[in-house]
Coordinates of C-alpha atoms and ligand atoms in Angstrom, one line a residue:
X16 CA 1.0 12.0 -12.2
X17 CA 0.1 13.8 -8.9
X18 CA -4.1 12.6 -10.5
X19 CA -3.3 8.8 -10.3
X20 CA -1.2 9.4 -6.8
X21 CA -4.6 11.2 -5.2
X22 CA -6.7 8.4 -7.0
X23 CA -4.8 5.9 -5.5
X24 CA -3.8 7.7 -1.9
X25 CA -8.3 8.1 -1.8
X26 CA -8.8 4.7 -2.5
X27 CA -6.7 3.8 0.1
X28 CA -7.9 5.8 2.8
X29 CA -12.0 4.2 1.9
X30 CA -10.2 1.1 2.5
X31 CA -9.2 1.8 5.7
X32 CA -12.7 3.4 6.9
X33 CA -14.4 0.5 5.4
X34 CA -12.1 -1.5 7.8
X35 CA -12.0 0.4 10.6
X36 CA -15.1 -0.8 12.6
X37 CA -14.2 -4.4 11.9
X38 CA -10.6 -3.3 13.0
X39 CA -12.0 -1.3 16.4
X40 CA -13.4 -4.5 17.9
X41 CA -10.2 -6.4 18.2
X42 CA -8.9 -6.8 21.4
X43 CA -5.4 -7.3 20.4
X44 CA -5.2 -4.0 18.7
X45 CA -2.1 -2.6 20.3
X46 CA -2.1 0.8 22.2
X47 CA 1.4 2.2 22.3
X48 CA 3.2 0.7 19.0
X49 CA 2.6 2.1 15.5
X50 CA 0.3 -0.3 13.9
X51 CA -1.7 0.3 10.5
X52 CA -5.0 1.7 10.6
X53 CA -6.1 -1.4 8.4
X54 CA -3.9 -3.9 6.3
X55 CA -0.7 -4.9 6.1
X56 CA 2.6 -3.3 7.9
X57 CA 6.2 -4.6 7.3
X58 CA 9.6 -2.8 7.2
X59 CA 9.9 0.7 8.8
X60 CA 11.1 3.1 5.5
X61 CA 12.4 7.0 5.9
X62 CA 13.2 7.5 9.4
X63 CA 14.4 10.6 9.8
X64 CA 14.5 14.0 12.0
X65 CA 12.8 17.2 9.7
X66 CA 12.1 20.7 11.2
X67 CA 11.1 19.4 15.0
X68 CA 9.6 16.2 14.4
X69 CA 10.4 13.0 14.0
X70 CA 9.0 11.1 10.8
X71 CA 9.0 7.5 10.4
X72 CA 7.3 6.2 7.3
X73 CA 5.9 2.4 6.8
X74 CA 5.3 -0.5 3.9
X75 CA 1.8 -0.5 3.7
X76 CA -0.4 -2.4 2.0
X77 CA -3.8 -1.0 2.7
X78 CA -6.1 -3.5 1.2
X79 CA -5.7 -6.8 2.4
X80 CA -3.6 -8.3 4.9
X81 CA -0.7 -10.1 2.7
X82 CA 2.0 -8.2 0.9
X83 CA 0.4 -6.3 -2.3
X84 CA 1.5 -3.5 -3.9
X85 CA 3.2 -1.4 -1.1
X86 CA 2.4 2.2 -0.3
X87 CA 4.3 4.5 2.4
X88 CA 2.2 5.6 5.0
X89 CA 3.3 8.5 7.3
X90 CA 3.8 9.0 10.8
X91 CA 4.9 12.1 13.0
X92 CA 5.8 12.6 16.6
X93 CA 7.7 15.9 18.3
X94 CA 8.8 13.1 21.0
X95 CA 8.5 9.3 20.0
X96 CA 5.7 9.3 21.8
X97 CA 2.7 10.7 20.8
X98 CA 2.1 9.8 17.0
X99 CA 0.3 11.7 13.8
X100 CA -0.8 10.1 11.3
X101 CA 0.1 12.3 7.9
X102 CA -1.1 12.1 4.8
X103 CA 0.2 8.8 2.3
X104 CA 3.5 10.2 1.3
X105 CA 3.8 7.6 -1.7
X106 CA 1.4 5.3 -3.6
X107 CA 2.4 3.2 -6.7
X108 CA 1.3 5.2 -8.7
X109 CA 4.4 5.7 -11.8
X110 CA 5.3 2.9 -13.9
X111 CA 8.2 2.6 -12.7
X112 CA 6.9 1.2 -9.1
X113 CA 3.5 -0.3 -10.2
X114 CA 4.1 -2.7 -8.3
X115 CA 5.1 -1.3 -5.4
X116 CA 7.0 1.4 -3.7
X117 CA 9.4 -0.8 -1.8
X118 CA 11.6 0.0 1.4
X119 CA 14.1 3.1 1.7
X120 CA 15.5 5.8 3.6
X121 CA 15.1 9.7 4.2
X122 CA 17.8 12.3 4.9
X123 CA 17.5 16.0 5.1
X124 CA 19.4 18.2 2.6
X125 CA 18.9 22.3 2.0
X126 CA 15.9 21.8 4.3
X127 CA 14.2 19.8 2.2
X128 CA 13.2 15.8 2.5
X129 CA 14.5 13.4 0.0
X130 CA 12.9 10.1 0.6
X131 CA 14.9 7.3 -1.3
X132 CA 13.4 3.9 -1.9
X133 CA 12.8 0.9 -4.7
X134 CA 10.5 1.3 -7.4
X135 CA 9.4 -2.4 -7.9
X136 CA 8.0 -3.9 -11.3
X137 CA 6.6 -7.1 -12.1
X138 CA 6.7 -6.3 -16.4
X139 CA 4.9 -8.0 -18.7
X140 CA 6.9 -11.3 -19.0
X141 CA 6.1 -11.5 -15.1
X142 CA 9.6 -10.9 -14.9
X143 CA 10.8 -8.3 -11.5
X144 CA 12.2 -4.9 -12.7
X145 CA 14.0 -2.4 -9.9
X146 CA 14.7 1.2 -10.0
X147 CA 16.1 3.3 -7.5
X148 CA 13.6 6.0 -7.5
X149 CA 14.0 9.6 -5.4
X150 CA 11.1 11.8 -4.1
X151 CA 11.4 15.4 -2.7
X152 CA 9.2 17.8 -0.5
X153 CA 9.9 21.3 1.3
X154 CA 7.0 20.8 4.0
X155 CA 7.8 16.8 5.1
X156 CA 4.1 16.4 3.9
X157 CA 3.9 16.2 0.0
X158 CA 6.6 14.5 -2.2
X159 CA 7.0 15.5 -5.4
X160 CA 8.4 12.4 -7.2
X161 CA 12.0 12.4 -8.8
X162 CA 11.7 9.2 -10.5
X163 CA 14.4 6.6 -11.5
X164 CA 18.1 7.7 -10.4
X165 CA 19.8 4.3 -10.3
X166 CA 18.9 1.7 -12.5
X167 CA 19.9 -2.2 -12.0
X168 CA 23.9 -2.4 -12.6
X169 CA 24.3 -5.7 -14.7
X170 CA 26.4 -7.6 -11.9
X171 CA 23.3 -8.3 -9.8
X172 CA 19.5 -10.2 -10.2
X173 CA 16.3 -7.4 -10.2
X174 CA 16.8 -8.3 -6.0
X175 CA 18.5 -5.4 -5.2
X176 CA 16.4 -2.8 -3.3
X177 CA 16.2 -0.7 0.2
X178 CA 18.4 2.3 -0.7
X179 CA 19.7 3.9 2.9
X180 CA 21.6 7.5 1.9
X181 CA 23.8 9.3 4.2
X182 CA 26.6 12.1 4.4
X183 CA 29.9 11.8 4.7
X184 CA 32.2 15.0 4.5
X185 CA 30.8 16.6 1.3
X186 CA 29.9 13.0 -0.4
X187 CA 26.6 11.3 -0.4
X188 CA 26.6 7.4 0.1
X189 CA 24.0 4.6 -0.8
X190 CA 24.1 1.2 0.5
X191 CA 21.5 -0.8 -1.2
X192 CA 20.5 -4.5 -0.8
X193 CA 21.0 -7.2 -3.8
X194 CA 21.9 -10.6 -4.7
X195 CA 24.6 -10.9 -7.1
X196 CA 23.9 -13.1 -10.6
X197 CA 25.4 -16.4 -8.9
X198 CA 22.6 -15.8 -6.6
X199 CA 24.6 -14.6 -3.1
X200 CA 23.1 -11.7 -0.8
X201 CA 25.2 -8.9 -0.9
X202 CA 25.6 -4.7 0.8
X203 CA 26.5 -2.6 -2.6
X204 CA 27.8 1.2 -2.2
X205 CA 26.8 3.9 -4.4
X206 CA 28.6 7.9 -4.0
X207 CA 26.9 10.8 -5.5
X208 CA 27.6 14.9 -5.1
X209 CA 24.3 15.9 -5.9
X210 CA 22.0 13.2 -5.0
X211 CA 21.0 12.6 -8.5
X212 CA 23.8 11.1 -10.6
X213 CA 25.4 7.9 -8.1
X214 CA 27.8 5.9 -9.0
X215 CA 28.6 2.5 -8.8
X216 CA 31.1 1.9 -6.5
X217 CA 30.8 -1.8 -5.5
X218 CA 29.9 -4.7 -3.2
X219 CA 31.3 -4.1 0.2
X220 CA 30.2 -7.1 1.6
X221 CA 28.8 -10.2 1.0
X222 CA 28.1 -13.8 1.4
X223 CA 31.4 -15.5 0.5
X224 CA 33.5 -12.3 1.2
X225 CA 35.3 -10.2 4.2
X226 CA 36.2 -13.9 5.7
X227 CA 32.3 -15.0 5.5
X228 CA 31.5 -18.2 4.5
X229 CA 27.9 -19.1 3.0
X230 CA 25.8 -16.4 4.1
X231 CA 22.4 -16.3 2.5
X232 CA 20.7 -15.6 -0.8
X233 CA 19.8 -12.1 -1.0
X234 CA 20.7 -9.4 1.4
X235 CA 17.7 -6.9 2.5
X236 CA 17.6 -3.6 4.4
X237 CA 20.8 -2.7 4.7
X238 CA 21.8 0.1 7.0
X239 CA 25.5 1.8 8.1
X240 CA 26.2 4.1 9.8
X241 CA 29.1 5.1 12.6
X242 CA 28.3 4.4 16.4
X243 CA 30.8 5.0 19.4
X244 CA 33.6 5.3 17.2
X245 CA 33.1 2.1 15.3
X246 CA 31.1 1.3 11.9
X247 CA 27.8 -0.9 11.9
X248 CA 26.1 -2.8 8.8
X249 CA 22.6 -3.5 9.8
X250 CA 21.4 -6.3 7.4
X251 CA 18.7 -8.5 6.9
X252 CA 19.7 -11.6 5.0
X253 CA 17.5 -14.2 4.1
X254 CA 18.7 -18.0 3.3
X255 CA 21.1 -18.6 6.6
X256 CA 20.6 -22.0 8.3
X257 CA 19.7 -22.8 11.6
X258 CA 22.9 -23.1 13.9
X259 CA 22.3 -23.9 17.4
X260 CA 20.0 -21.2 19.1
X261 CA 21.1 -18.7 15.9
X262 CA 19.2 -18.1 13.2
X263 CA 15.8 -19.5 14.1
X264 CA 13.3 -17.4 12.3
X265 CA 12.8 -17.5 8.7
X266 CA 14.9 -14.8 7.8
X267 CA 17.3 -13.2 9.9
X268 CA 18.5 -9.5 10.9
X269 CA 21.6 -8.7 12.7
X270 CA 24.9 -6.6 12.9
X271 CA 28.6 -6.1 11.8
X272 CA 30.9 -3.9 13.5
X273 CA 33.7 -3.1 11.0
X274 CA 35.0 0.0 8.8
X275 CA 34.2 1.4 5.8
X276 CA 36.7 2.5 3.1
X277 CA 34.8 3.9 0.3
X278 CA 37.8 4.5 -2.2
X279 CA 38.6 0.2 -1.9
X280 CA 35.1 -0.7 -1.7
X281 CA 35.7 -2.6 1.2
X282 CA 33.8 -2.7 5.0
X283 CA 36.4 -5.0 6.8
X284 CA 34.3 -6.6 9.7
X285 CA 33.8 -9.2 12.6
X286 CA 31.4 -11.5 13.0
X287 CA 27.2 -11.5 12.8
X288 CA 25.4 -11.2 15.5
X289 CA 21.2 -11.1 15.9
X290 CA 20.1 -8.0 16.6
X291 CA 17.2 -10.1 18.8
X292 CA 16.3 -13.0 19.9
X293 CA 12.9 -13.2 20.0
X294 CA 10.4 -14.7 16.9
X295 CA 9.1 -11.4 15.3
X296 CA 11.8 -8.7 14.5
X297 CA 13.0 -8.0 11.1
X298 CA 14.2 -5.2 8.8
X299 CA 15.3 -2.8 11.2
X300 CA 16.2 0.7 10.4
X301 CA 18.4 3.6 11.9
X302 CA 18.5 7.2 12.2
X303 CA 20.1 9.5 13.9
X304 CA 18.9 12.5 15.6
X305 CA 19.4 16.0 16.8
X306 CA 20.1 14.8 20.1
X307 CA 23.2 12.9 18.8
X308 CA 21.3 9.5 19.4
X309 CA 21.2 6.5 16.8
X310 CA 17.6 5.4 17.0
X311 CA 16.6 1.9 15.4
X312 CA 12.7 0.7 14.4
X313 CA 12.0 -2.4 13.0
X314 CA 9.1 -4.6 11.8
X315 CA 7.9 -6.4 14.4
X316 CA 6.7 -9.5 12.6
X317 CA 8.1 -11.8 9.5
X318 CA 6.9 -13.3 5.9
X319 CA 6.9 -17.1 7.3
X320 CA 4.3 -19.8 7.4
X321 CA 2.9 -18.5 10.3
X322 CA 1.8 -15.0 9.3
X323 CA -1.7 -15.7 7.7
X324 CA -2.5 -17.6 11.2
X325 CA -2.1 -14.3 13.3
X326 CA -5.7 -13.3 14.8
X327 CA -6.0 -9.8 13.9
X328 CA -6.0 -10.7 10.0
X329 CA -9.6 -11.8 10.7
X330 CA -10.0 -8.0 12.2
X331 CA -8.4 -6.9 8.8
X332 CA -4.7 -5.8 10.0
X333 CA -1.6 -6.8 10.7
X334 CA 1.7 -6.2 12.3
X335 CA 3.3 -3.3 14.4
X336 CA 6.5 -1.4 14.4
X337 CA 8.8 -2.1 17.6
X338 CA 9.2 0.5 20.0
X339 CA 12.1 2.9 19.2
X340 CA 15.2 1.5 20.8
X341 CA 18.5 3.7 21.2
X342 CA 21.7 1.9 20.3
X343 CA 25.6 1.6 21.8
X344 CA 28.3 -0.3 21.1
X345 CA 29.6 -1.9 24.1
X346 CA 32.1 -4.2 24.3
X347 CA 32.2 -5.2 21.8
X348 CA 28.4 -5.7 21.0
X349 CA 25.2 -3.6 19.9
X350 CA 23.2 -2.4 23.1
X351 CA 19.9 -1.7 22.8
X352 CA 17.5 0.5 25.1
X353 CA 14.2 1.7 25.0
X354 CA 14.4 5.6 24.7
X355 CA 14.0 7.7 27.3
X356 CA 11.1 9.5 25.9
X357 CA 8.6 6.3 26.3
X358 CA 9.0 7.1 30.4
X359 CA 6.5 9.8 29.3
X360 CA 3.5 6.9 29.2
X361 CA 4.3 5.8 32.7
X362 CA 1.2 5.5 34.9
X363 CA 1.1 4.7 38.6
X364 CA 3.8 2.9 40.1
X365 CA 4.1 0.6 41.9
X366 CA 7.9 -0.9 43.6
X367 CA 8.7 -3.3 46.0
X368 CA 11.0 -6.2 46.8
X369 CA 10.4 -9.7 45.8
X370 CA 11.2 -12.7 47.0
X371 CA 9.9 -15.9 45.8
X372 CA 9.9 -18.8 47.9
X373 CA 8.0 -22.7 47.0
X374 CA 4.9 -20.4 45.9
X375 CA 4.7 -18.3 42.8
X376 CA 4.4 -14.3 43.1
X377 CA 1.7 -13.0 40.9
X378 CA 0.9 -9.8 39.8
X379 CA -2.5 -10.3 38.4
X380 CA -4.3 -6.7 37.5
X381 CA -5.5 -5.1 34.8
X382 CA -2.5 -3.2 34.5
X383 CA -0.3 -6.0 33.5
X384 CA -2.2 -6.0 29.9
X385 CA -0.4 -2.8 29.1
X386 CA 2.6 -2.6 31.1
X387 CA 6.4 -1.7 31.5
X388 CA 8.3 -3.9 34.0
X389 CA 11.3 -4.0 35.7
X390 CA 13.5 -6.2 37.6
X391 CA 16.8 -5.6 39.1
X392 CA 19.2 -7.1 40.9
X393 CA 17.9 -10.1 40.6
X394 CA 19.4 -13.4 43.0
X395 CA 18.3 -16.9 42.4
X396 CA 19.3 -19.3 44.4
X397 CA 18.1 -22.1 42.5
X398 CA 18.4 -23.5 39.1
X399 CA 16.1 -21.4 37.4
X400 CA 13.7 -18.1 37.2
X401 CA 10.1 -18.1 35.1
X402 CA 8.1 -15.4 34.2
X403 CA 4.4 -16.4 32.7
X404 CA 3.4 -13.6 30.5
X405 CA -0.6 -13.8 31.1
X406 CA -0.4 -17.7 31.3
X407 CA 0.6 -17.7 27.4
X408 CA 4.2 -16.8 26.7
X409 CA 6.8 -17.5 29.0
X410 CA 10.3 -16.4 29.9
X411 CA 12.7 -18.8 31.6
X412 CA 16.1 -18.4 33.3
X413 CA 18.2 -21.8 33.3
X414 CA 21.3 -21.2 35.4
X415 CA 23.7 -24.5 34.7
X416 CA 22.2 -24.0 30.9
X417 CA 22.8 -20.3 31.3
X418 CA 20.4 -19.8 28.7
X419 CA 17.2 -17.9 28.4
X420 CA 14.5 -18.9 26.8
X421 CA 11.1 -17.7 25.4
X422 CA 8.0 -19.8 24.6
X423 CA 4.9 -19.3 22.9
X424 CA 2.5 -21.0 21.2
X425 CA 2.6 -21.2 17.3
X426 CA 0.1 -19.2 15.0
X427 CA -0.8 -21.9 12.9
X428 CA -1.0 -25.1 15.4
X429 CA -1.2 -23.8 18.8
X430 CA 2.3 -26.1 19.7
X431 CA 4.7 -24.3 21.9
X432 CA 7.5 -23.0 20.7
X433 CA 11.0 -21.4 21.6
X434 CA 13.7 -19.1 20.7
X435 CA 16.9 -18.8 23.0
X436 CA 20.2 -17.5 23.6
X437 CA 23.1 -18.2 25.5
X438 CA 23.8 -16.0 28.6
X439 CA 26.1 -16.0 31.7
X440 CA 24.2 -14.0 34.1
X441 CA 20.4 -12.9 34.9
X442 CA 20.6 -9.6 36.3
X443 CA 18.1 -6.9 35.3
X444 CA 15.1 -7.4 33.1
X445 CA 13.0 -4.8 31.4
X446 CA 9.7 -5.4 29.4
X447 CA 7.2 -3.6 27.8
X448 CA 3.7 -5.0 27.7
X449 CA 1.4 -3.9 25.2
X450 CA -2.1 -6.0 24.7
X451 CA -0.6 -8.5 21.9
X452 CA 3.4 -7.8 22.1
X453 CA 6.4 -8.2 24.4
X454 CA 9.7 -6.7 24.0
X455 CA 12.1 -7.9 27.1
X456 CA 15.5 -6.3 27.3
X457 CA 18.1 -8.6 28.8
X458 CA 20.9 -6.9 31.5
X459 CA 20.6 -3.1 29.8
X460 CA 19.7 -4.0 26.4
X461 CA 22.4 -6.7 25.9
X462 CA 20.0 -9.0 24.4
X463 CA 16.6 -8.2 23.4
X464 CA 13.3 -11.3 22.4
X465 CA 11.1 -9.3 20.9
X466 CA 7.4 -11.1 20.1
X467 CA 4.2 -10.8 19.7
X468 CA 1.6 -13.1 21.7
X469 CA -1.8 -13.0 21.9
X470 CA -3.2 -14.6 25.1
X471 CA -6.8 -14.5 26.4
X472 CA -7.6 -10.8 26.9
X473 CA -9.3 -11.9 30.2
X474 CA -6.2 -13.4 31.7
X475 CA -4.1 -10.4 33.4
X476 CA -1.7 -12.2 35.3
X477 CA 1.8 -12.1 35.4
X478 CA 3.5 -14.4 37.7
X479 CA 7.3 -15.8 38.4
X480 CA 8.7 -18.8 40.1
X481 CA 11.8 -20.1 40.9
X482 CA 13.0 -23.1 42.0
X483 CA 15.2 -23.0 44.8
X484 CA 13.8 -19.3 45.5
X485 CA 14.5 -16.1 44.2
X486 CA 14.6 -12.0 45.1
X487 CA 14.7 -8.7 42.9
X488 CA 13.3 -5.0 43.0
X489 CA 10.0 -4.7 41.5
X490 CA 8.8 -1.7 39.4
X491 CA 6.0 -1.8 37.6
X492 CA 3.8 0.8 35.5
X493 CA 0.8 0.8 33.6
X494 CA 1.5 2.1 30.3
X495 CA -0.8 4.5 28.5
X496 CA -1.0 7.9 26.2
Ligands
FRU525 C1 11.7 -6.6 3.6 C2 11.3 -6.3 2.2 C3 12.2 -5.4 1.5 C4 11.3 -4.8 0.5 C5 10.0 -4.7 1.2 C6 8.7 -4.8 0.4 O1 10.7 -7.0 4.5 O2 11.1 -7.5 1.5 O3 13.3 -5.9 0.9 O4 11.7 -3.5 0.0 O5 10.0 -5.7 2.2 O6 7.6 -4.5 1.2

């Protein structure tokens, strides 16, 4: 019903004109991230590399800012850099995905896309409905839709969504996200040979399995894929308790390193860890591209109490993608790094050598709005090292802690509040500045607080103190396309 999908893809785009003045005048619209033109934006969907561009692909809800019926809108970029938005690729427009197009994945087979994701139903009972659903196009620009290929095996609740497909040898796998009938998240495997008949294979891991204890209700997002000679399952599962500094945010997203055997339907692993540490990060997705790199997006925001209370919703959007972050496994542990390519919005630099004494050092310019900064080899001779980002989030260093913490205020009552992690040693910070985000890479990507923040667009400065003094390199760049 290509009628209904231009019907619906129309309406959509009036939406976002109608919106777009209203949208213009917000001074925390962000100038480097991919944000929606109006609306809502959550997960990043269909990341993928297709005939000299990248594509990444977002759930969209282009009419009001809370989570409707999803669309996919469509970005492109030849470098990660400089971004096109394309045409909608998919609106809800079968009834098989009335009710939304939900997350999914892209790969590239006989140069054609195939775009995988969850057809989502609410039927007349009110009761959910999910179908598996596959879309195909020759120029990366129109899908032709597939329909249903998987429909819901009878061992799992309608929860079970966000297809990722990859290649292995000459087999195609599917790990998809579900919650099995006595209501535990789970990763399930699907094989195919022609991307159209898949098989169930089984649930390869799970709350309650692989040596994990209670581990949420419903596992979303799922991604795996092999890094550095290991396996990784990204997932997203919601329904974990807070532990400590772990698991502070609503719903959670995070790693295992482990290894897939298809033919026992088992992905033997180690421990979870966060992917981030920070209060808006969720969903994440991989691909991998023709440079041989692993690349991971994700939502930078969450469903929690706090979302309605964001500021731009009275602008009439919402939410951003992160920046695209290149990942290693390092001892042990995911490492993540901003890719190379984003060098490309440097703008004058500026370097020198810091040392803080019983006085603060400030940066305070305009360029500090929109910036990328970095600090390395950092001493403190004191107890502790704090960075004010514009007077309204703030990053702080506790040597006999050895933590690091970040603070903001809260959306909805203004009362600060933190997010934390345990670590040994401050040595080399690296954060990128856009007008309403912050994404701070800790000692070469080996933690990451990723957030957004919206402080008073008049207030520029960014300062650091230390008590007991302090001393690192400086670099610092004003960031723009
Ligand atoms: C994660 C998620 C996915 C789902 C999509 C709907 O944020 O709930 O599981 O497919 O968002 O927009």
């Amino acid at each position: 019903m290509v009628l209904k999908h231009n019907h619906l893809a129309e309406r959509a785009n009036r939406a976002a004109e109608e919106n777009q003045a209203a949208v213009n005048e917000d001074p925390y619209r962000l100038s480097f991230h991919i944000q929606p033109p109006s609306g809502l934006l959550n997960d990043p969907n269909g990341l993928v590399y297709f005939k000299g561009q990248y594509h990444v692909f977002y759930q969209w809800n282009p009419y009001e800012t809370n989570h409707g019926a999803k669309y996919w809108a469509h970005m492109a970029s030849p470098d990660l850099v400089n971004w096109e938005e394309l045409p909608i690729a998919l609106t809800p427009s079968e009834p098989y995905e009335k009710n939304g197009c939900y997350s999914g994945s892209a790969i590239v087979n006989d140069g054609r896309l195939y775009l995988f994701y969850t057809g989502n139903v609410k039927n007349e009972a009110g009761e959910r409905e999910t179908y598996q659903c596959m879309a195909v196009s020759e120029d990366g620009i129109h899908f032709e839709k597939k329909g249903p290929v998987i429909n819901l095996p009878e061992e799992y609740t309608a929860h079970f969504r966000d297809p990722k497909v990859w290649k292995k040898e000459d087999k195609w796998y599917m790990v998809l996200g579900a919650q099995t009938l006595e209501k535990k998240g789970a990763a399930v495997l699907f094989s195919s040979r022609d991307l159209e008949n898949w098989k169930h294979i089984g649930k390869i891991a799970g709350s309650g399995m692989n040596g994990l204890g209670d581990f949420g209700y419903m596992w979303e997002c799922p991604d795996l894929f092999p890094l550095d000679g290991k396996e990784i399952l990204l997932i997203s599962p919601q329904g974990l308790k807070p532990e400590g500094f772990q698991y502070q945010n609503l719903f959670q997203s995070g790693y295992f390193i482990g290894q897939l055997d298809e033919k026992k339907e088992s992905f033997a692993h180690g421990a979870f860890a966060e992917l981030d540490r920070g209060f808006d990060f969720y969903a994440p997705q991989t691909m991998h591209d023709h440079k041989g790199r692993r690349i991971l997006f994700a939502w930078m925001g969450m469903t929690d109490e706090q979302e309605p209370y964001q500021p731009t919703v009275s602008y009439h959007w919402i939410h951003a993608l992160t920046l695209p972050r290149e990942l290693h496994v390092k001892g042990g542990k995911l490492i993540q790094t901003p890719v190379e390519e984003l060098r490309a919005l440097r703008r004058n630099e500026m370097k020198k050598e810091v040392r803080i004494e019983a006085e603060k050092a400030t940066l305070s310019d305009a360029a500090c709005v929109r910036a990328e900064i970095l600090l390395e080899d950092i001493r403190l001779d004191g107890n502790s090292l704090t960075i004010s980002l514009r007077e309204h989030a703030f990053l702080k260093f506790n040597v006999t802690e050895g933590t690091l913490q970040v603070e903001r205020p809260d959306f909805k009552d203004g009362q600060p509040e933190t997010r934390s992690c345990l670590l040994e040693k401050l040595e080399k910070l690296h954060l990128f500045l856009d007008t309403s985000s912050a994404e701070i890479f800790v000692n070469g990507g080996e933690e990451v607080f990723t957030l957004r923040y919206f402080p008073s667009p008049e207030n520029e400065a960014i300062s650091f103190e230390a008590d007991g003094g302090a001393s690192f390199h400086l670099r610092k760049w004003e960031l723009g396309t």
